[in-house]
Amino acid sequence: MKEETLLAAARASSVRAYAPYSGFPVGAALLTEEGAVITGSNTESASYGMTVCAERIAIYTAVHAGHRKFKKIAVAADSSPPPTPCGACRQVLWELAGNIEVIAGNFNGEITISKLSALLPEPFGSSAWDKNLVSKEAVENSAERWRVSVSFHPVGYVVSGYKAPQTIPANYRELLSQVIIEPELEQGLYRLEEEEKINVISYLHMARGYSLKEKRSGRGNEVYGVFACRAPLRPNSIAQSTVELVDVNKNILTVRGLDLIDGTPVLDIKTVMPR
Ligand code: THU
């Protein structure tokens, strides 16, 4: 993955910052060895010292999601020179990610790239008591292993004339929209044009909360469970839309019948199971 792409994810995640005290939103994006991108943004506290930087939010989130090997981290903020990780983050990154590449960027195109070892010479490490760390085996044998949180990196996004969920028209089956796939993933679309219909798996980023059982307007106002219908307010806010594939032009898909608003992150594209 290119530096610029990782930096774009860091910039994008700075909008999730909670920074009312400093007014300085920061975003971080960590690239794992498997190619996943895990993001973070700074989260402040009225008790100032409890603030956690974007980099630590990203790496703690990644470790919690099961990632243990990392390649790079990008950090972005509106400052010149671009923001490099604070001392505490350098220490934490060193322990959990090792000598990764650190890309610092701002919103004007300035970038600095360094190895963590250059930012944190002569680091303090845990080698002295390594033998006492909980074994990997003990973690892997836990019966509750499936209760992990999972993070996804969108493969693209929706372009549509409709900007808010309530505005999607009832006759959306006729609606033309586009799905823009990340240019670096374009080869994954090879021979997709042979399909008449495709499934677009997406993340309903505007959805907040869920209800397990409710009257469903699309089903004669009768009560159904959330897993027995397509209601948008679901525990994981994941949507699946089967649409007509009208055109594939490089990394741009034109589709008919997509019930998603402009900017919806797309997690995956899959073919429809043949009958
Ligand atoms: N901050 C980060 O998130 N990352 C850095 O690399 C430097 C500082 C945050 C912490 C705090 O919310 C704000 O920026 C001002 O220090």
PDB file of C-alpha atoms and ligand atoms in Angstrom:
ATOM      1  CA  MET A   1       0.000   0.000   0.000  1.00  0.00           C
ATOM      2  CA  LYS A   2       1.246   3.439  -0.926  1.00  0.00           C
ATOM      3  CA  GLU A   3       2.118   6.013   1.738  1.00  0.00           C
ATOM      4  CA  GLU A   4      -0.458   8.392   0.261  1.00  0.00           C
ATOM      5  CA  THR A   5      -3.284   5.841   0.621  1.00  0.00           C
ATOM      6  CA  LEU A   6      -2.506   5.152   4.261  1.00  0.00           C
ATOM      7  CA  LEU A   7      -2.226   8.870   4.881  1.00  0.00           C
ATOM      8  CA  ALA A   8      -5.625   9.418   3.252  1.00  0.00           C
ATOM      9  CA  ALA A   9      -7.130   6.951   5.739  1.00  0.00           C
ATOM     10  CA  ALA A  10      -5.419   8.818   8.596  1.00  0.00           C
ATOM     11  CA  ARG A  11      -6.754  12.157   7.361  1.00  0.00           C
ATOM     12  CA  ALA A  12     -10.249  10.731   6.990  1.00  0.00           C
ATOM     13  CA  SER A  13     -10.239   9.294  10.501  1.00  0.00           C
ATOM     14  CA  SER A  14      -9.344  12.653  12.044  1.00  0.00           C
ATOM     15  CA  VAL A  15     -13.019  13.610  11.598  1.00  0.00           C
ATOM     16  CA  ARG A  16     -13.805  11.136  14.391  1.00  0.00           C
ATOM     17  CA  ALA A  17     -11.533  12.982  16.845  1.00  0.00           C
ATOM     18  CA  TYR A  18     -13.010  14.188  20.109  1.00  0.00           C
ATOM     19  CA  ALA A  19     -10.791  17.209  20.643  1.00  0.00           C
ATOM     20  CA  PRO A  20     -12.882  20.025  22.207  1.00  0.00           C
ATOM     21  CA  TYR A  21     -10.031  21.148  24.500  1.00  0.00           C
ATOM     22  CA  SER A  22      -7.121  21.384  22.089  1.00  0.00           C
ATOM     23  CA  GLY A  23      -9.167  21.962  18.933  1.00  0.00           C
ATOM     24  CA  PHE A  24      -6.487  19.854  17.234  1.00  0.00           C
ATOM     25  CA  PRO A  25      -7.991  16.780  15.557  1.00  0.00           C
ATOM     26  CA  VAL A  26      -5.483  14.060  14.703  1.00  0.00           C
ATOM     27  CA  GLY A  27      -6.034  10.869  12.706  1.00  0.00           C
ATOM     28  CA  ALA A  28      -3.885   7.743  12.554  1.00  0.00           C
ATOM     29  CA  ALA A  29      -3.983   4.718  10.245  1.00  0.00           C
ATOM     30  CA  LEU A  30      -2.038   1.571  10.961  1.00  0.00           C
ATOM     31  CA  LEU A  31      -1.235  -0.956   8.220  1.00  0.00           C
ATOM     32  CA  THR A  32      -1.096  -4.575   9.396  1.00  0.00           C
ATOM     33  CA  GLU A  33       1.049  -7.268   7.820  1.00  0.00           C
ATOM     34  CA  GLU A  34      -2.111  -8.857   6.323  1.00  0.00           C
ATOM     35  CA  GLY A  35      -2.950  -5.551   4.634  1.00  0.00           C
ATOM     36  CA  ALA A  36      -5.734  -4.390   6.959  1.00  0.00           C
ATOM     37  CA  VAL A  37      -5.920  -0.720   7.873  1.00  0.00           C
ATOM     38  CA  ILE A  38      -6.951   0.135  11.425  1.00  0.00           C
ATOM     39  CA  THR A  39      -7.625   3.749  12.258  1.00  0.00           C
ATOM     40  CA  GLY A  40      -7.769   5.937  15.350  1.00  0.00           C
ATOM     41  CA  SER A  41      -8.347   9.549  16.317  1.00  0.00           C
ATOM     42  CA  ASN A  42      -7.418  11.503  19.429  1.00  0.00           C
ATOM     43  CA  THR A  43      -9.931  11.299  22.247  1.00  0.00           C
ATOM     44  CA  GLU A  44      -9.634  13.990  24.899  1.00  0.00           C
ATOM     45  CA  SER A  45     -10.851  14.307  28.461  1.00  0.00           C
ATOM     46  CA  ALA A  46     -11.952  17.221  30.646  1.00  0.00           C
ATOM     47  CA  SER A  47      -9.288  15.832  32.948  1.00  0.00           C
ATOM     48  CA  TYR A  48      -6.685  16.784  30.332  1.00  0.00           C
ATOM     49  CA  GLY A  49      -4.022  14.227  31.182  1.00  0.00           C
ATOM     50  CA  MET A  50      -6.329  11.329  30.381  1.00  0.00           C
ATOM     51  CA  THR A  51      -6.386  12.274  26.715  1.00  0.00           C
ATOM     52  CA  VAL A  52      -5.327   9.461  24.393  1.00  0.00           C
ATOM     53  CA  CYS A  53      -3.604  10.220  21.086  1.00  0.00           C
ATOM     54  CA  ALA A  54      -4.792   8.976  17.710  1.00  0.00           C
ATOM     55  CA  GLU A  55      -1.817   6.595  17.375  1.00  0.00           C
ATOM     56  CA  ARG A  56      -2.535   4.772  20.632  1.00  0.00           C
ATOM     57  CA  ILE A  57      -6.255   4.518  19.875  1.00  0.00           C
ATOM     58  CA  ALA A  58      -5.304   2.928  16.525  1.00  0.00           C
ATOM     59  CA  ILE A  59      -2.813   0.429  17.886  1.00  0.00           C
ATOM     60  CA  TYR A  60      -4.924  -0.593  20.892  1.00  0.00           C
ATOM     61  CA  THR A  61      -7.913  -1.070  18.591  1.00  0.00           C
ATOM     62  CA  ALA A  62      -5.785  -3.176  16.248  1.00  0.00           C
ATOM     63  CA  VAL A  63      -4.384  -5.369  19.015  1.00  0.00           C
ATOM     64  CA  HIS A  64      -7.870  -5.852  20.400  1.00  0.00           C
ATOM     65  CA  ALA A  65      -9.068  -6.917  16.930  1.00  0.00           C
ATOM     66  CA  GLY A  66      -6.387  -9.633  16.908  1.00  0.00           C
ATOM     67  CA  HIS A  67      -3.618  -7.983  14.903  1.00  0.00           C
ATOM     68  CA  ARG A  68      -0.075  -8.433  16.129  1.00  0.00           C
ATOM     69  CA  LYS A  69       2.108  -7.609  13.132  1.00  0.00           C
ATOM     70  CA  PHE A  70       2.359  -4.160  11.640  1.00  0.00           C
ATOM     71  CA  LYS A  71       4.147  -2.461   8.776  1.00  0.00           C
ATOM     72  CA  LYS A  72       3.462   1.254   8.889  1.00  0.00           C
ATOM     73  CA  ILE A  73       1.535   3.961  10.651  1.00  0.00           C
ATOM     74  CA  ALA A  74       0.360   7.228   9.139  1.00  0.00           C
ATOM     75  CA  VAL A  75      -0.515  10.224  11.304  1.00  0.00           C
ATOM     76  CA  ALA A  76      -2.318  13.270   9.968  1.00  0.00           C
ATOM     77  CA  ALA A  77      -3.257  16.691  11.328  1.00  0.00           C
ATOM     78  CA  ASP A  78      -3.568  20.256  10.106  1.00  0.00           C
ATOM     79  CA  SER A  79      -0.117  21.371  11.256  1.00  0.00           C
ATOM     80  CA  SER A  80       3.152  22.341   9.668  1.00  0.00           C
ATOM     81  CA  PRO A  81       5.450  20.511  10.046  1.00  0.00           C
ATOM     82  CA  PRO A  82       3.188  17.422  10.082  1.00  0.00           C
ATOM     83  CA  PRO A  83       2.584  15.768  13.505  1.00  0.00           C
ATOM     84  CA  THR A  84       4.997  13.082  14.644  1.00  0.00           C
ATOM     85  CA  PRO A  85       3.916  10.760  17.493  1.00  0.00           C
ATOM     86  CA  CYS A  86       4.422  12.005  21.050  1.00  0.00           C
ATOM     87  CA  GLY A  87       6.891  10.237  23.349  1.00  0.00           C
ATOM     88  CA  ALA A  88       4.240   8.037  24.965  1.00  0.00           C
ATOM     89  CA  CYS A  89       2.970   6.837  21.577  1.00  0.00           C
ATOM     90  CA  ARG A  90       6.515   6.115  20.389  1.00  0.00           C
ATOM     91  CA  GLN A  91       7.031   3.880  23.427  1.00  0.00           C
ATOM     92  CA  VAL A  92       3.723   2.031  22.933  1.00  0.00           C
ATOM     93  CA  LEU A  93       4.275   1.644  19.175  1.00  0.00           C
ATOM     94  CA  TRP A  94       7.761   0.276  19.797  1.00  0.00           C
ATOM     95  CA  GLU A  95       6.465  -2.422  22.116  1.00  0.00           C
ATOM     96  CA  LEU A  96       3.446  -3.466  20.036  1.00  0.00           C
ATOM     97  CA  ALA A  97       4.557  -2.787  16.478  1.00  0.00           C
ATOM     98  CA  GLY A  98       8.372  -2.761  16.557  1.00  0.00           C
ATOM     99  CA  ASN A  99      10.456  -0.751  14.145  1.00  0.00           C
ATOM    100  CA  ILE A 100       7.670   0.301  11.781  1.00  0.00           C
ATOM    101  CA  GLU A 101       7.657   3.130   9.283  1.00  0.00           C
ATOM    102  CA  VAL A 102       6.062   6.339  10.561  1.00  0.00           C
ATOM    103  CA  ILE A 103       4.473   8.594   7.961  1.00  0.00           C
ATOM    104  CA  ALA A 104       3.456  12.047   9.164  1.00  0.00           C
ATOM    105  CA  GLY A 105       1.358  14.233   6.898  1.00  0.00           C
ATOM    106  CA  ASN A 106      -0.768  17.355   6.963  1.00  0.00           C
ATOM    107  CA  PHE A 107      -3.599  18.598   4.752  1.00  0.00           C
ATOM    108  CA  ASN A 108      -1.281  20.616   2.457  1.00  0.00           C
ATOM    109  CA  GLY A 109       0.689  17.692   1.081  1.00  0.00           C
ATOM    110  CA  GLU A 110       3.721  17.933   3.395  1.00  0.00           C
ATOM    111  CA  ILE A 111       5.001  14.480   4.386  1.00  0.00           C
ATOM    112  CA  THR A 112       7.847  13.201   6.534  1.00  0.00           C
ATOM    113  CA  ILE A 113       8.761   9.513   6.695  1.00  0.00           C
ATOM    114  CA  SER A 114      10.955   7.953   9.373  1.00  0.00           C
ATOM    115  CA  LYS A 115      11.585   4.597  10.986  1.00  0.00           C
ATOM    116  CA  LEU A 116      10.407   4.400  14.580  1.00  0.00           C
ATOM    117  CA  SER A 117      13.955   3.561  15.701  1.00  0.00           C
ATOM    118  CA  ALA A 118      15.023   7.017  14.515  1.00  0.00           C
ATOM    119  CA  LEU A 119      12.241   8.657  16.531  1.00  0.00           C
ATOM    120  CA  LEU A 120      12.921   6.537  19.622  1.00  0.00           C
ATOM    121  CA  PRO A 121      16.624   5.755  19.938  1.00  0.00           C
ATOM    122  CA  GLU A 122      17.755   3.336  22.661  1.00  0.00           C
ATOM    123  CA  PRO A 123      14.221   2.208  23.499  1.00  0.00           C
ATOM    124  CA  PHE A 124      13.111   0.577  26.713  1.00  0.00           C
ATOM    125  CA  GLY A 125      11.587  -2.860  26.047  1.00  0.00           C
ATOM    126  CA  SER A 126       9.940  -5.743  27.860  1.00  0.00           C
ATOM    127  CA  SER A 127      12.676  -8.308  27.124  1.00  0.00           C
ATOM    128  CA  ALA A 128      13.585  -8.413  30.827  1.00  0.00           C
ATOM    129  CA  TRP A 129      10.341 -10.178  31.767  1.00  0.00           C
ATOM    130  CA  ASP A 130       9.241 -11.602  28.380  1.00  0.00           C
ATOM    131  CA  LYS A 131       9.115 -15.123  29.793  1.00  0.00           C
ATOM    132  CA  ASN A 132       6.215 -14.152  32.056  1.00  0.00           C
ATOM    133  CA  LEU A 133       3.934 -12.876  29.261  1.00  0.00           C
ATOM    134  CA  VAL A 134       0.642 -14.790  28.783  1.00  0.00           C
ATOM    135  CA  SER A 135       1.245 -17.524  26.223  1.00  0.00           C
ATOM    136  CA  LYS A 136      -0.201 -17.215  22.741  1.00  0.00           C
ATOM    137  CA  GLU A 137      -1.613 -20.709  23.179  1.00  0.00           C
ATOM    138  CA  ALA A 138      -3.653 -19.720  26.236  1.00  0.00           C
ATOM    139  CA  VAL A 139      -5.189 -16.876  24.247  1.00  0.00           C
ATOM    140  CA  GLU A 140      -5.950 -19.081  21.227  1.00  0.00           C
ATOM    141  CA  ASN A 141      -7.590 -21.830  23.275  1.00  0.00           C
ATOM    142  CA  SER A 142     -10.134 -19.532  24.899  1.00  0.00           C
ATOM    143  CA  ALA A 143     -13.716 -20.763  24.293  1.00  0.00           C
ATOM    144  CA  GLU A 144     -14.842 -17.165  23.892  1.00  0.00           C
ATOM    145  CA  ARG A 145     -12.473 -16.492  21.007  1.00  0.00           C
ATOM    146  CA  TRP A 146     -15.310 -15.705  18.614  1.00  0.00           C
ATOM    147  CA  ARG A 147     -16.369 -12.683  20.669  1.00  0.00           C
ATOM    148  CA  VAL A 148     -13.798 -10.512  18.984  1.00  0.00           C
ATOM    149  CA  SER A 149     -14.456  -7.124  17.534  1.00  0.00           C
ATOM    150  CA  VAL A 150     -13.724  -6.963  13.854  1.00  0.00           C
ATOM    151  CA  SER A 151     -12.621  -3.924  11.920  1.00  0.00           C
ATOM    152  CA  PHE A 152     -12.886  -3.443   8.199  1.00  0.00           C
ATOM    153  CA  HIS A 153     -11.188  -1.142   5.753  1.00  0.00           C
ATOM    154  CA  PRO A 154     -13.689  -0.084   3.073  1.00  0.00           C
ATOM    155  CA  VAL A 155     -12.772  -1.098  -0.491  1.00  0.00           C
ATOM    156  CA  GLY A 156     -14.660   1.850  -1.946  1.00  0.00           C
ATOM    157  CA  TYR A 157     -17.692   4.108  -1.642  1.00  0.00           C
ATOM    158  CA  VAL A 158     -21.032   4.936  -3.198  1.00  0.00           C
ATOM    159  CA  VAL A 159     -21.695   7.956  -5.384  1.00  0.00           C
ATOM    160  CA  SER A 160     -25.389   8.804  -5.512  1.00  0.00           C
ATOM    161  CA  GLY A 161     -27.596  11.873  -5.900  1.00  0.00           C
ATOM    162  CA  TYR A 162     -29.151  11.033  -2.537  1.00  0.00           C
ATOM    163  CA  LYS A 163     -27.384  12.439   0.510  1.00  0.00           C
ATOM    164  CA  ALA A 164     -29.618  11.378   3.443  1.00  0.00           C
ATOM    165  CA  PRO A 165     -31.105   7.939   4.255  1.00  0.00           C
ATOM    166  CA  GLN A 166     -34.726   9.225   4.327  1.00  0.00           C
ATOM    167  CA  THR A 167     -34.408  10.614   0.789  1.00  0.00           C
ATOM    168  CA  ILE A 168     -33.878   7.300  -1.053  1.00  0.00           C
ATOM    169  CA  PRO A 169     -36.932   7.079  -3.334  1.00  0.00           C
ATOM    170  CA  ALA A 170     -39.383   4.164  -3.152  1.00  0.00           C
ATOM    171  CA  ASN A 171     -38.568   3.297  -6.788  1.00  0.00           C
ATOM    172  CA  TYR A 172     -34.834   2.985  -6.067  1.00  0.00           C
ATOM    173  CA  ARG A 173     -34.805  -0.178  -8.225  1.00  0.00           C
ATOM    174  CA  GLU A 174     -34.569   2.192 -11.224  1.00  0.00           C
ATOM    175  CA  LEU A 175     -31.931   4.401  -9.618  1.00  0.00           C
ATOM    176  CA  LEU A 176     -28.481   4.598 -11.203  1.00  0.00           C
ATOM    177  CA  SER A 177     -25.535   4.988  -8.836  1.00  0.00           C
ATOM    178  CA  GLN A 178     -21.820   4.389  -8.906  1.00  0.00           C
ATOM    179  CA  VAL A 179     -19.503   2.398  -6.728  1.00  0.00           C
ATOM    180  CA  ILE A 180     -15.946   3.737  -6.777  1.00  0.00           C
ATOM    181  CA  ILE A 181     -13.404   1.078  -5.851  1.00  0.00           C
ATOM    182  CA  GLU A 182     -10.046   2.017  -4.345  1.00  0.00           C
ATOM    183  CA  PRO A 183      -7.717   2.278  -7.398  1.00  0.00           C
ATOM    184  CA  GLU A 184      -5.146  -0.040  -5.763  1.00  0.00           C
ATOM    185  CA  LEU A 185      -7.775  -2.814  -5.703  1.00  0.00           C
ATOM    186  CA  GLU A 186      -8.846  -2.404  -9.338  1.00  0.00           C
ATOM    187  CA  GLN A 187      -7.389  -5.765 -10.408  1.00  0.00           C
ATOM    188  CA  GLY A 188      -9.907  -7.427  -8.104  1.00  0.00           C
ATOM    189  CA  LEU A 189     -12.603  -6.350 -10.591  1.00  0.00           C
ATOM    190  CA  TYR A 190     -11.082  -8.483 -13.382  1.00  0.00           C
ATOM    191  CA  ARG A 191     -13.953 -10.127 -15.358  1.00  0.00           C
ATOM    192  CA  LEU A 192     -16.648  -8.636 -13.148  1.00  0.00           C
ATOM    193  CA  GLU A 193     -18.309  -7.246 -16.300  1.00  0.00           C
ATOM    194  CA  GLU A 194     -19.388 -10.836 -17.114  1.00  0.00           C
ATOM    195  CA  GLU A 195     -21.971 -10.560 -14.310  1.00  0.00           C
ATOM    196  CA  GLU A 196     -25.476  -9.181 -14.787  1.00  0.00           C
ATOM    197  CA  LYS A 197     -26.094  -8.749 -11.081  1.00  0.00           C
ATOM    198  CA  ILE A 198     -23.740  -8.256  -8.158  1.00  0.00           C
ATOM    199  CA  ASN A 199     -23.975  -7.983  -4.394  1.00  0.00           C
ATOM    200  CA  VAL A 200     -22.715  -4.801  -2.797  1.00  0.00           C
ATOM    201  CA  ILE A 201     -21.852  -5.264   0.877  1.00  0.00           C
ATOM    202  CA  SER A 202     -21.686  -1.962   2.691  1.00  0.00           C
ATOM    203  CA  TYR A 203     -21.504  -0.278   6.061  1.00  0.00           C
ATOM    204  CA  LEU A 204     -24.444   1.970   6.924  1.00  0.00           C
ATOM    205  CA  HIS A 205     -22.301   4.740   8.361  1.00  0.00           C
ATOM    206  CA  MET A 206     -25.236   7.022   9.246  1.00  0.00           C
ATOM    207  CA  ALA A 207     -27.106   4.342  11.233  1.00  0.00           C
ATOM    208  CA  ARG A 208     -27.083   4.777  15.014  1.00  0.00           C
ATOM    209  CA  GLY A 209     -28.207   1.965  17.336  1.00  0.00           C
ATOM    210  CA  TYR A 210     -30.567  -0.908  16.602  1.00  0.00           C
ATOM    211  CA  SER A 211     -33.773  -2.533  17.763  1.00  0.00           C
ATOM    212  CA  LEU A 212     -34.144  -6.310  17.855  1.00  0.00           C
ATOM    213  CA  LYS A 213     -37.894  -6.424  17.267  1.00  0.00           C
ATOM    214  CA  GLU A 214     -40.033  -3.779  15.663  1.00  0.00           C
ATOM    215  CA  LYS A 215     -42.908  -3.067  13.312  1.00  0.00           C
ATOM    216  CA  ARG A 216     -41.519  -3.204   9.788  1.00  0.00           C
ATOM    217  CA  SER A 217     -43.130  -0.803   7.355  1.00  0.00           C
ATOM    218  CA  GLY A 218     -41.886  -2.809   4.385  1.00  0.00           C
ATOM    219  CA  ARG A 219     -43.740  -5.829   5.786  1.00  0.00           C
ATOM    220  CA  GLY A 220     -47.314  -4.614   6.279  1.00  0.00           C
ATOM    221  CA  ASN A 221     -46.364  -2.979   9.594  1.00  0.00           C
ATOM    222  CA  GLU A 222     -46.070  -6.367  11.301  1.00  0.00           C
ATOM    223  CA  VAL A 223     -43.461  -7.093  13.961  1.00  0.00           C
ATOM    224  CA  TYR A 224     -40.304  -8.897  12.823  1.00  0.00           C
ATOM    225  CA  GLY A 225     -36.932  -9.524  14.394  1.00  0.00           C
ATOM    226  CA  VAL A 226     -33.974  -7.593  13.018  1.00  0.00           C
ATOM    227  CA  PHE A 227     -32.467 -10.824  11.648  1.00  0.00           C
ATOM    228  CA  ALA A 228     -35.749 -11.608   9.873  1.00  0.00           C
ATOM    229  CA  CYS A 229     -35.766  -8.469   7.750  1.00  0.00           C
ATOM    230  CA  ARG A 230     -33.522  -5.927   6.027  1.00  0.00           C
ATOM    231  CA  ALA A 231     -34.034  -3.012   8.462  1.00  0.00           C
ATOM    232  CA  PRO A 232     -31.063  -0.612   8.467  1.00  0.00           C
ATOM    233  CA  LEU A 233     -30.779  -0.291  12.278  1.00  0.00           C
ATOM    234  CA  ARG A 234     -28.876  -3.534  12.964  1.00  0.00           C
ATOM    235  CA  PRO A 235     -26.193  -4.539  15.485  1.00  0.00           C
ATOM    236  CA  ASN A 236     -23.410  -4.319  12.900  1.00  0.00           C
ATOM    237  CA  SER A 237     -24.938  -1.789  10.449  1.00  0.00           C
ATOM    238  CA  ILE A 238     -24.007  -4.040   7.534  1.00  0.00           C
ATOM    239  CA  ALA A 239     -26.090  -3.910   4.354  1.00  0.00           C
ATOM    240  CA  GLN A 240     -26.245  -6.205   1.368  1.00  0.00           C
ATOM    241  CA  SER A 241     -27.793  -4.941  -1.860  1.00  0.00           C
ATOM    242  CA  THR A 242     -28.287  -7.035  -4.985  1.00  0.00           C
ATOM    243  CA  VAL A 243     -28.054  -4.682  -7.952  1.00  0.00           C
ATOM    244  CA  GLU A 244     -27.906  -4.760 -11.723  1.00  0.00           C
ATOM    245  CA  LEU A 245     -24.383  -4.188 -13.054  1.00  0.00           C
ATOM    246  CA  VAL A 246     -24.695  -1.658 -15.877  1.00  0.00           C
ATOM    247  CA  ASP A 247     -21.038  -0.880 -16.569  1.00  0.00           C
ATOM    248  CA  VAL A 248     -17.480  -1.446 -15.362  1.00  0.00           C
ATOM    249  CA  ASN A 249     -15.016   1.291 -16.324  1.00  0.00           C
ATOM    250  CA  LYS A 250     -11.631   0.847 -14.660  1.00  0.00           C
ATOM    251  CA  ASN A 251     -12.386   1.173 -10.922  1.00  0.00           C
ATOM    252  CA  ILE A 252     -15.867   2.653 -11.400  1.00  0.00           C
ATOM    253  CA  LEU A 253     -18.957   0.450 -11.347  1.00  0.00           C
ATOM    254  CA  THR A 254     -22.276   1.813 -12.556  1.00  0.00           C
ATOM    255  CA  VAL A 255     -25.175  -0.049 -11.001  1.00  0.00           C
ATOM    256  CA  ARG A 256     -28.965   0.107 -11.063  1.00  0.00           C
ATOM    257  CA  GLY A 257     -31.078  -0.401  -7.945  1.00  0.00           C
ATOM    258  CA  LEU A 258     -28.674   0.492  -5.142  1.00  0.00           C
ATOM    259  CA  ASP A 259     -30.543   1.691  -2.019  1.00  0.00           C
ATOM    260  CA  LEU A 260     -27.526   3.456  -0.475  1.00  0.00           C
ATOM    261  CA  ILE A 261     -26.767   7.138   0.033  1.00  0.00           C
ATOM    262  CA  ASP A 262     -23.823   9.111  -1.273  1.00  0.00           C
ATOM    263  CA  GLY A 263     -20.591   8.349   0.576  1.00  0.00           C
ATOM    264  CA  THR A 264     -21.624   4.988   2.012  1.00  0.00           C
ATOM    265  CA  PRO A 265     -18.451   2.921   2.594  1.00  0.00           C
ATOM    266  CA  VAL A 266     -18.435  -0.296   0.539  1.00  0.00           C
ATOM    267  CA  LEU A 267     -16.879  -3.298   2.285  1.00  0.00           C
ATOM    268  CA  ASP A 268     -17.031  -5.880  -0.493  1.00  0.00           C
ATOM    269  CA  ILE A 269     -18.367  -6.764  -3.932  1.00  0.00           C
ATOM    270  CA  LYS A 270     -19.487 -10.339  -4.564  1.00  0.00           C
ATOM    271  CA  THR A 271     -21.199 -12.158  -7.369  1.00  0.00           C
ATOM    272  CA  VAL A 272     -24.741 -13.448  -6.917  1.00  0.00           C
ATOM    273  CA  MET A 273     -25.020 -17.254  -6.332  1.00  0.00           C
ATOM    274  CA  PRO A 274     -26.023 -18.915  -9.576  1.00  0.00           C
ATOM    275  CA  ARG A 275     -29.464 -20.557  -9.418  1.00  0.00           C
TER     276      ARG A 275
HETATM  277  N1  THU B   1      -2.159  14.220  19.585  1.00  0.00           N
HETATM  278  C1  THU B   1      -2.310  13.057  18.839  1.00  0.00           C
HETATM  279  O1  THU B   1      -3.411  12.497  18.734  1.00  0.00           O
HETATM  280  N2  THU B   1      -1.206  12.545  18.212  1.00  0.00           N
HETATM  281  C2  THU B   1       0.014  13.131  18.188  1.00  0.00           C
HETATM  282  O2  THU B   1       0.911  12.619  17.567  1.00  0.00           O
HETATM  283  C3  THU B   1       0.237  14.387  18.961  1.00  0.00           C
HETATM  284  C4  THU B   1      -0.903  14.882  19.787  1.00  0.00           C
HETATM  285  C5  THU B   1      -3.354  14.802  20.185  1.00  0.00           C
HETATM  286  C6  THU B   1      -3.463  14.670  21.663  1.00  0.00           C
HETATM  287  C7  THU B   1      -4.359  15.863  22.014  1.00  0.00           C
HETATM  288  O3  THU B   1      -5.702  15.482  21.857  1.00  0.00           O
HETATM  289  C8  THU B   1      -4.053  16.904  20.959  1.00  0.00           C
HETATM  290  O4  THU B   1      -3.392  16.188  19.901  1.00  0.00           O
HETATM  291  C9  THU B   1      -3.182  18.051  21.452  1.00  0.00           C
HETATM  292  O5  THU B   1      -2.048  17.563  22.051  1.00  0.00           O
END
